[in-house]
Amino acid sequence: MMQLSSDTQCNKHSLLNVMNRFIAAANNMDETIMVPSFLRDVPLEDQDSQASVSPNNNEPSFPSKQRDMYEHYLLLKSIKNDMEWGLLKREMGGSFLEMAVKHEEPQVNGGAAEEGSDLEGQFHYHLHGLFAVLSKLTVQADHLTNRYKREIGGGSLLR
């Protein structure tokens, strides 16, 4: 059985480490939030308070599509499940991977092979994006968990 070197396991800048941190934060959120329905109709805090915690303050902040903490909880849990189990078949006729391959085929076959030839550049672009998104999701999962603890401790979610 092949063993990973300790450098690979301990490198804090590796993709696996970033993924593991998000999954651990999402698992902690899932274990802490015993009654997710308490999160219904509880508004998300200002994005400004999250931006001060965010590791990349120079990136633009996008408004959240989730209306309350419950929808945010479901989003984080869904992303974690997709990462652990793979992408499920989507309504649009296949997984995101299959749709991406179908989207790329006409470009390569249509004579636009130059765009596909810089695979290393595309890989680094998407890897950077994946790191950024996973870091933000980790912060959001930790924030949701801490807010739930604070709200439940104060009893303000209980009606």
PDB file of C-alpha atoms in Angstrom:
ATOM      1  CA  MET A   1       0.000   0.000   0.000  1.00  0.00           C
ATOM      2  CA  MET A   2       1.413   3.369  -0.997  1.00  0.00           C
ATOM      3  CA  GLN A   3       1.833   5.887   1.819  1.00  0.00           C
ATOM      4  CA  LEU A   4       1.610   9.631   1.416  1.00  0.00           C
ATOM      5  CA  SER A   5       4.628  11.545   2.543  1.00  0.00           C
ATOM      6  CA  SER A   6       4.260  13.754   5.596  1.00  0.00           C
ATOM      7  CA  ASP A   7       4.902  16.779   3.352  1.00  0.00           C
ATOM      8  CA  THR A   8       1.745  16.031   1.371  1.00  0.00           C
ATOM      9  CA  GLN A   9      -0.359  15.559   4.501  1.00  0.00           C
ATOM     10  CA  CYS A  10       0.921  18.669   6.260  1.00  0.00           C
ATOM     11  CA  ASN A  11       1.035  21.171   3.396  1.00  0.00           C
ATOM     12  CA  LYS A  12      -1.466  23.817   4.392  1.00  0.00           C
ATOM     13  CA  HIS A  13      -1.629  25.120   0.831  1.00  0.00           C
ATOM     14  CA  SER A  14      -2.694  21.827  -0.760  1.00  0.00           C
ATOM     15  CA  LEU A  15      -6.072  21.328  -2.373  1.00  0.00           C
ATOM     16  CA  LEU A  16      -6.704  18.299  -0.177  1.00  0.00           C
ATOM     17  CA  ASN A  17      -6.100  20.361   2.952  1.00  0.00           C
ATOM     18  CA  VAL A  18      -8.502  23.095   1.820  1.00  0.00           C
ATOM     19  CA  MET A  19     -11.128  20.484   0.956  1.00  0.00           C
ATOM     20  CA  ASN A  20     -10.642  18.717   4.284  1.00  0.00           C
ATOM     21  CA  ARG A  21     -10.977  22.004   6.197  1.00  0.00           C
ATOM     22  CA  PHE A  22     -14.277  22.774   4.473  1.00  0.00           C
ATOM     23  CA  ILE A  23     -15.630  19.258   5.014  1.00  0.00           C
ATOM     24  CA  ALA A  24     -14.567  19.384   8.684  1.00  0.00           C
ATOM     25  CA  ALA A  25     -16.272  22.771   9.131  1.00  0.00           C
ATOM     26  CA  ALA A  26     -19.421  21.482   7.403  1.00  0.00           C
ATOM     27  CA  ASN A  27     -19.395  18.310   9.542  1.00  0.00           C
ATOM     28  CA  ASN A  28     -18.982  20.433  12.682  1.00  0.00           C
ATOM     29  CA  MET A  29     -21.891  22.610  11.519  1.00  0.00           C
ATOM     30  CA  ASP A  30     -24.023  19.521  10.878  1.00  0.00           C
ATOM     31  CA  GLU A  31     -23.184  17.989  14.277  1.00  0.00           C
ATOM     32  CA  THR A  32     -23.780  21.256  16.136  1.00  0.00           C
ATOM     33  CA  ILE A  33     -27.069  22.193  14.506  1.00  0.00           C
ATOM     34  CA  MET A  34     -29.379  19.576  15.987  1.00  0.00           C
ATOM     35  CA  VAL A  35     -32.627  21.259  14.882  1.00  0.00           C
ATOM     36  CA  PRO A  36     -32.050  22.931  11.512  1.00  0.00           C
ATOM     37  CA  SER A  37     -35.668  24.126  11.358  1.00  0.00           C
ATOM     38  CA  PHE A  38     -34.783  26.645  14.101  1.00  0.00           C
ATOM     39  CA  LEU A  39     -32.801  28.444  11.389  1.00  0.00           C
ATOM     40  CA  ARG A  40     -35.919  29.178   9.318  1.00  0.00           C
ATOM     41  CA  ASP A  41     -36.735  32.875   8.978  1.00  0.00           C
ATOM     42  CA  VAL A  42     -33.542  33.858  10.846  1.00  0.00           C
ATOM     43  CA  PRO A  43     -31.891  36.467   8.617  1.00  0.00           C
ATOM     44  CA  LEU A  44     -28.273  36.141   7.630  1.00  0.00           C
ATOM     45  CA  GLU A  45     -26.003  38.663   9.291  1.00  0.00           C
ATOM     46  CA  ASP A  46     -24.592  41.527   7.257  1.00  0.00           C
ATOM     47  CA  GLN A  47     -22.070  40.531   4.641  1.00  0.00           C
ATOM     48  CA  ASP A  48     -19.841  43.289   6.047  1.00  0.00           C
ATOM     49  CA  SER A  49     -19.266  41.315   9.237  1.00  0.00           C
ATOM     50  CA  GLN A  50     -18.276  38.271   7.182  1.00  0.00           C
ATOM     51  CA  ALA A  51     -16.003  40.312   4.919  1.00  0.00           C
ATOM     52  CA  SER A  52     -13.886  41.370   7.883  1.00  0.00           C
ATOM     53  CA  VAL A  53     -13.293  37.680   8.667  1.00  0.00           C
ATOM     54  CA  SER A  54     -12.684  36.722   5.049  1.00  0.00           C
ATOM     55  CA  PRO A  55      -9.053  35.980   4.144  1.00  0.00           C
ATOM     56  CA  ASN A  56      -9.298  37.854   0.820  1.00  0.00           C
ATOM     57  CA  ASN A  57     -10.812  41.259   1.541  1.00  0.00           C
ATOM     58  CA  ASN A  58      -9.728  42.584  -1.858  1.00  0.00           C
ATOM     59  CA  GLU A  59     -12.176  40.295  -3.699  1.00  0.00           C
ATOM     60  CA  PRO A  60     -15.630  41.652  -4.516  1.00  0.00           C
ATOM     61  CA  SER A  61     -18.466  40.553  -2.273  1.00  0.00           C
ATOM     62  CA  PHE A  62     -21.460  38.981  -3.988  1.00  0.00           C
ATOM     63  CA  PRO A  63     -24.871  39.147  -2.375  1.00  0.00           C
ATOM     64  CA  SER A  64     -26.148  35.851  -1.052  1.00  0.00           C
ATOM     65  CA  LYS A  65     -29.079  34.167  -2.782  1.00  0.00           C
ATOM     66  CA  GLN A  66     -30.129  32.518   0.461  1.00  0.00           C
ATOM     67  CA  ARG A  67     -32.906  34.349   2.282  1.00  0.00           C
ATOM     68  CA  ASP A  68     -32.254  32.941   5.735  1.00  0.00           C
ATOM     69  CA  MET A  69     -29.847  30.824   7.759  1.00  0.00           C
ATOM     70  CA  TYR A  70     -31.786  27.649   6.973  1.00  0.00           C
ATOM     71  CA  GLU A  71     -31.286  28.012   3.208  1.00  0.00           C
ATOM     72  CA  HIS A  72     -27.620  28.823   3.809  1.00  0.00           C
ATOM     73  CA  TYR A  73     -27.301  25.688   5.953  1.00  0.00           C
ATOM     74  CA  LEU A  74     -28.872  23.583   3.182  1.00  0.00           C
ATOM     75  CA  LEU A  75     -26.520  25.087   0.588  1.00  0.00           C
ATOM     76  CA  LEU A  76     -23.389  24.299   2.626  1.00  0.00           C
ATOM     77  CA  LYS A  77     -24.611  20.790   3.363  1.00  0.00           C
ATOM     78  CA  SER A  78     -25.415  20.180  -0.315  1.00  0.00           C
ATOM     79  CA  ILE A  79     -21.968  21.347  -1.429  1.00  0.00           C
ATOM     80  CA  LYS A  80     -20.317  19.085   1.146  1.00  0.00           C
ATOM     81  CA  ASN A  81     -22.374  16.103  -0.071  1.00  0.00           C
ATOM     82  CA  ASP A  82     -21.452  16.847  -3.705  1.00  0.00           C
ATOM     83  CA  MET A  83     -17.773  16.931  -2.730  1.00  0.00           C
ATOM     84  CA  GLU A  84     -17.970  13.664  -0.802  1.00  0.00           C
ATOM     85  CA  TRP A  85     -20.213  11.679  -3.146  1.00  0.00           C
ATOM     86  CA  GLY A  86     -19.597  13.298  -6.518  1.00  0.00           C
ATOM     87  CA  LEU A  87     -21.924  15.359  -8.619  1.00  0.00           C
ATOM     88  CA  LEU A  88     -25.416  13.969  -8.884  1.00  0.00           C
ATOM     89  CA  LYS A  89     -27.336  13.941 -12.115  1.00  0.00           C
ATOM     90  CA  ARG A  90     -28.798  17.386 -12.665  1.00  0.00           C
ATOM     91  CA  GLU A  91     -32.092  18.279 -14.294  1.00  0.00           C
ATOM     92  CA  MET A  92     -30.232  19.590 -17.340  1.00  0.00           C
ATOM     93  CA  GLY A  93     -29.314  16.093 -18.474  1.00  0.00           C
ATOM     94  CA  GLY A  94     -26.223  14.955 -16.668  1.00  0.00           C
ATOM     95  CA  SER A  95     -23.562  15.958 -14.239  1.00  0.00           C
ATOM     96  CA  PHE A  96     -21.702  19.237 -14.369  1.00  0.00           C
ATOM     97  CA  LEU A  97     -18.663  17.308 -15.594  1.00  0.00           C
ATOM     98  CA  GLU A  98     -20.614  15.842 -18.516  1.00  0.00           C
ATOM     99  CA  MET A  99     -22.034  19.267 -19.364  1.00  0.00           C
ATOM    100  CA  ALA A 100     -18.538  20.803 -19.248  1.00  0.00           C
ATOM    101  CA  VAL A 101     -17.159  18.131 -21.586  1.00  0.00           C
ATOM    102  CA  LYS A 102     -20.069  18.686 -24.012  1.00  0.00           C
ATOM    103  CA  HIS A 103     -19.438  22.435 -23.849  1.00  0.00           C
ATOM    104  CA  GLU A 104     -15.729  22.002 -24.649  1.00  0.00           C
ATOM    105  CA  GLU A 105     -16.174  19.544 -27.556  1.00  0.00           C
ATOM    106  CA  PRO A 106     -17.447  22.065 -30.138  1.00  0.00           C
ATOM    107  CA  GLN A 107     -14.545  24.425 -29.421  1.00  0.00           C
ATOM    108  CA  VAL A 108     -11.880  21.750 -29.945  1.00  0.00           C
ATOM    109  CA  ASN A 109     -13.547  20.211 -32.987  1.00  0.00           C
ATOM    110  CA  GLY A 110     -14.528  23.601 -34.417  1.00  0.00           C
ATOM    111  CA  GLY A 111     -10.959  24.766 -34.918  1.00  0.00           C
ATOM    112  CA  ALA A 112     -10.569  26.722 -31.673  1.00  0.00           C
ATOM    113  CA  ALA A 113      -7.936  24.322 -30.382  1.00  0.00           C
ATOM    114  CA  GLU A 114      -5.824  27.237 -29.140  1.00  0.00           C
ATOM    115  CA  GLU A 115      -8.188  27.696 -26.185  1.00  0.00           C
ATOM    116  CA  GLY A 116      -7.848  24.028 -25.235  1.00  0.00           C
ATOM    117  CA  SER A 117      -4.095  23.950 -25.697  1.00  0.00           C
ATOM    118  CA  ASP A 118      -3.379  25.980 -22.547  1.00  0.00           C
ATOM    119  CA  LEU A 119      -4.559  23.231 -20.219  1.00  0.00           C
ATOM    120  CA  GLU A 120      -2.046  24.186 -17.558  1.00  0.00           C
ATOM    121  CA  GLY A 121      -3.303  27.779 -17.518  1.00  0.00           C
ATOM    122  CA  GLN A 122      -6.914  26.619 -17.363  1.00  0.00           C
ATOM    123  CA  PHE A 123      -6.052  24.208 -14.564  1.00  0.00           C
ATOM    124  CA  HIS A 124      -4.355  26.922 -12.490  1.00  0.00           C
ATOM    125  CA  TYR A 125      -7.201  29.363 -13.111  1.00  0.00           C
ATOM    126  CA  HIS A 126      -9.821  26.881 -11.899  1.00  0.00           C
ATOM    127  CA  LEU A 127      -7.618  25.652  -9.056  1.00  0.00           C
ATOM    128  CA  HIS A 128      -7.260  29.232  -7.793  1.00  0.00           C
ATOM    129  CA  GLY A 129     -11.030  29.649  -8.008  1.00  0.00           C
ATOM    130  CA  LEU A 130     -11.605  26.382  -6.165  1.00  0.00           C
ATOM    131  CA  PHE A 131      -9.251  27.452  -3.369  1.00  0.00           C
ATOM    132  CA  ALA A 132     -11.032  30.808  -3.054  1.00  0.00           C
ATOM    133  CA  VAL A 133     -14.522  29.300  -3.023  1.00  0.00           C
ATOM    134  CA  LEU A 134     -13.635  26.537  -0.555  1.00  0.00           C
ATOM    135  CA  SER A 135     -11.967  29.039   1.777  1.00  0.00           C
ATOM    136  CA  LYS A 136     -15.065  31.245   1.725  1.00  0.00           C
ATOM    137  CA  LEU A 137     -17.380  28.275   2.264  1.00  0.00           C
ATOM    138  CA  THR A 138     -15.278  27.146   5.237  1.00  0.00           C
ATOM    139  CA  VAL A 139     -15.543  30.602   6.810  1.00  0.00           C
ATOM    140  CA  GLN A 140     -19.295  30.622   6.171  1.00  0.00           C
ATOM    141  CA  ALA A 141     -19.815  27.159   7.712  1.00  0.00           C
ATOM    142  CA  ASP A 142     -17.832  28.200  10.807  1.00  0.00           C
ATOM    143  CA  HIS A 143     -19.793  31.462  10.978  1.00  0.00           C
ATOM    144  CA  LEU A 144     -23.146  29.677  10.717  1.00  0.00           C
ATOM    145  CA  THR A 145     -22.134  27.184  13.420  1.00  0.00           C
ATOM    146  CA  ASN A 146     -20.964  29.925  15.782  1.00  0.00           C
ATOM    147  CA  ARG A 147     -24.070  32.016  15.174  1.00  0.00           C
ATOM    148  CA  TYR A 148     -26.303  29.003  15.852  1.00  0.00           C
ATOM    149  CA  LYS A 149     -24.470  28.387  19.127  1.00  0.00           C
ATOM    150  CA  ARG A 150     -24.820  32.062  20.062  1.00  0.00           C
ATOM    151  CA  GLU A 151     -28.516  32.196  19.166  1.00  0.00           C
ATOM    152  CA  ILE A 152     -29.411  28.931  20.879  1.00  0.00           C
ATOM    153  CA  GLY A 153     -27.396  29.921  23.950  1.00  0.00           C
ATOM    154  CA  GLY A 154     -29.353  33.160  24.129  1.00  0.00           C
ATOM    155  CA  GLY A 155     -32.631  31.473  23.230  1.00  0.00           C
ATOM    156  CA  SER A 156     -33.476  34.009  20.534  1.00  0.00           C
ATOM    157  CA  LEU A 157     -34.181  31.310  17.906  1.00  0.00           C
ATOM    158  CA  LEU A 158     -36.672  29.537  20.140  1.00  0.00           C
ATOM    159  CA  ARG A 159     -40.202  30.803  19.707  1.00  0.00           C
TER     160      ARG A 159
END
